[in-house]
CSV table of C-alpha atoms in Angstrom, one decimal:
chain,number,residue,atom,x,y,z
A,1,MET,CA,84.5,110.3,93.9
A,2,LYS,CA,86.3,112.1,96.8
A,3,ALA,CA,89.6,111.5,94.9
A,4,LEU,CA,88.1,113.0,91.8
A,5,ARG,CA,87.1,116.3,93.7
A,6,THR,CA,90.5,116.4,95.2
A,7,PHE,CA,92.0,116.0,91.7
A,8,SER,CA,89.8,118.6,90.3
A,9,ALA,CA,91.0,120.9,93.1
A,10,ALA,CA,94.6,120.1,92.3
A,11,PHE,CA,93.9,120.5,88.8
A,12,LEU,CA,92.6,124.0,89.4
A,13,LEU,CA,95.7,125.0,91.2
A,14,VAL,CA,97.8,123.7,88.4
A,15,VAL,CA,95.8,125.9,86.0
A,16,VAL,CA,96.1,128.8,88.1
A,17,ALA,CA,99.6,128.5,88.7
A,18,ALA,CA,101.1,127.2,85.5
A,19,GLY,CA,98.6,129.1,83.3
A,20,CYS,CA,99.5,132.6,84.7
A,21,GLY,CA,102.7,132.8,83.2
A,22,ASP,CA,103.2,134.8,79.9
A,23,ALA,CA,104.7,131.9,77.5
A,24,ALA,CA,105.2,134.3,74.7
A,25,ARG,CA,107.5,136.3,76.9
A,26,PRO,CA,109.2,134.0,79.2
A,27,GLN,CA,111.9,136.7,80.3
A,28,ARG,CA,108.9,138.6,81.9
A,29,SER,CA,106.6,136.0,83.0
A,30,ALA,CA,107.7,136.7,86.6
A,31,PHE,CA,106.1,140.2,86.2
A,32,HIS,CA,102.9,138.8,84.5
A,33,GLY,CA,102.3,135.6,86.0
A,34,VAL,CA,103.7,133.0,88.3
A,35,PRO,CA,107.5,132.4,87.9
A,36,PRO,CA,107.7,129.1,85.5
A,37,ALA,CA,110.0,127.4,88.1
A,38,LEU,CA,107.4,127.9,90.8
A,39,ALA,CA,104.5,127.0,88.8
A,40,GLN,CA,106.3,123.7,87.6
A,41,ASP,CA,107.1,123.0,91.3
A,42,TRP,CA,103.5,123.7,92.5
A,43,GLU,CA,102.1,121.6,89.5
A,44,GLY,CA,104.4,118.4,90.5
A,45,ARG,CA,103.3,118.9,94.1
A,46,ALA,CA,99.5,119.1,93.1
A,47,SER,CA,99.8,115.9,91.0
A,48,GLU,CA,101.4,114.1,94.0
A,49,ILE,CA,98.6,115.2,96.0
A,50,ALA,CA,96.2,113.9,93.4
A,51,VAL,CA,98.1,110.5,93.4
A,52,ALA,CA,98.0,110.1,97.1
A,53,ALA,CA,94.2,110.9,97.2
A,54,SER,CA,93.5,108.6,94.1
A,55,ALA,CA,95.4,105.9,95.9
A,56,GLY,CA,93.3,106.3,99.0
A,57,ASN,CA,96.0,107.6,101.2
A,58,SER,CA,94.3,110.7,102.3
A,59,CYS,CA,96.6,111.4,105.3
A,60,ARG,CA,99.5,111.7,102.8
A,61,ALA,CA,97.6,113.6,100.6
A,62,LEU,CA,96.6,116.0,103.4
A,63,LYS,CA,100.2,116.4,104.5
A,64,LEU,CA,101.3,117.3,101.1
A,65,ALA,CA,98.4,119.8,100.6
A,66,ASN,CA,99.2,121.5,103.9
A,67,ALA,CA,102.9,121.7,102.9
A,68,LEU,CA,101.9,123.2,99.4
A,69,ARG,CA,99.6,125.6,101.2
A,70,ALA,CA,102.5,126.8,103.4
A,71,ASP,CA,104.9,127.1,100.4
A,72,VAL,CA,102.3,129.2,98.5
A,73,VAL,CA,101.7,131.4,101.3
A,74,ALA,CA,105.4,132.0,102.0
A,75,SER,CA,106.0,132.8,98.1
A,76,THR,CA,103.1,135.2,97.7
A,77,ASP,CA,105.5,137.9,97.2
A,78,ARG,CA,106.7,136.1,94.0
A,79,VAL,CA,103.2,136.1,92.6
A,80,PRO,CA,101.4,139.1,90.9
A,81,PRO,CA,99.0,140.8,93.4
A,82,ARG,CA,96.0,140.0,90.9
A,83,LEU,CA,96.6,136.3,91.0
A,84,ARG,CA,97.2,136.0,94.8
A,85,PRO,CA,93.5,135.8,95.9
A,86,PRO,CA,92.7,132.9,93.4
A,87,LEU,CA,95.8,131.0,94.1
A,88,LEU,CA,95.5,131.3,97.8
A,89,SER,CA,91.8,130.5,97.6
A,90,SER,CA,92.4,127.3,95.2
A,91,VAL,CA,95.3,125.9,97.5
A,92,GLY,CA,93.4,126.6,100.7
A,93,ALA,CA,90.4,124.8,99.5
A,94,LEU,CA,92.4,122.0,98.4
A,95,ALA,CA,93.9,121.5,101.8
A,96,ASP,CA,90.6,122.0,103.3
A,97,ARG,CA,88.7,119.5,101.1
A,98,ILE,CA,91.1,116.6,102.2
A,99,LYS,CA,90.2,114.8,105.4
A,100,CYS,CA,92.7,112.4,106.8
A,101,THR,CA,91.1,108.9,107.2
A,102,PRO,CA,93.7,106.5,108.5
A,103,VAL,CA,93.5,103.2,106.9
A,104,VAL,CA,93.2,100.8,109.7
A,105,GLN,CA,94.9,97.4,108.9
A,106,THR,CA,93.5,94.5,110.8
A,107,GLN,CA,96.0,91.7,111.6
A,108,PRO,CA,94.5,88.5,110.5
A,109,LYS,CA,93.5,86.7,113.7
A,110,GLU,CA,95.8,83.8,114.2
A,111,PRO,CA,94.0,80.6,115.0
A,112,LYS,CA,94.3,79.9,118.9
A,113,PRO,CA,96.5,77.0,119.5
A,114,PRO,CA,94.6,74.1,120.9
A,115,GLU,CA,94.7,74.3,124.6
A,116,LYS,CA,97.1,72.1,126.3
A,117,PRO,CA,95.5,69.5,128.6
A,118,LYS,CA,95.6,70.7,132.1
A,119,PRO,CA,97.9,68.4,134.1
A,120,LYS,CA,96.1,65.9,135.9
A,121,GLU,CA,96.1,66.1,139.8
A,122,PRO,CA,98.6,63.7,141.0
A,123,HIS,CA,97.2,60.5,142.1
A,124,GLU,CA,98.7,58.4,144.6
A,125,HIS,CA,99.8,55.4,142.4
A,126,GLU,CA,102.9,54.1,143.9
A,127,GLY,CA,102.7,52.1,147.1
A,128,HIS,CA,99.2,52.3,147.7
A,129,GLY,CA,98.2,49.2,146.2
A,130,HIS,CA,95.3,50.4,144.2
A,131,HIS,CA,96.5,48.2,141.3
A,132,GLY,CA,97.3,45.2,143.0
A,133,HIS,CA,100.9,45.6,143.4
A,134,GLY,CA,101.0,43.7,146.8
A,135,GLY,CA,100.0,44.3,150.4
A,136,GLY,CA,97.4,46.8,150.0
A,137,GLY,CA,99.8,49.7,149.9
A,138,HIS,CA,99.7,50.6,153.6
A,139,ASP,CA,102.4,51.4,155.8
A,140,LYS,CA,103.3,48.4,158.0
């Protein structure tokens, strides 16, 4: 559901950016709307944001949205004054709506290797005759 809302915000940005140009008079679209090349760039970037958000990669989506917002803010002089408020509002809402939630990938726990048997404490076997090897094993 969150990805759907993010996609909706991205779509709104695309509509504002791409739909503002005057397709009937492309040579004058820079005066009546967003320049087509700029609108296409922003449209592609908004789509990348939607794809990242839909895939559950919210941190990437946020990074892309912040970069898009910075680019839109830097390019406002190329956008007609009447379109600046809705464009800036849309791109700002898009970036503000995305919350980076890192995906924590847990490593599968490897089974513990069986514990090595503890070394037995040394026994006094040789020369002490505990096993009947002559003479009782005592020094003479």
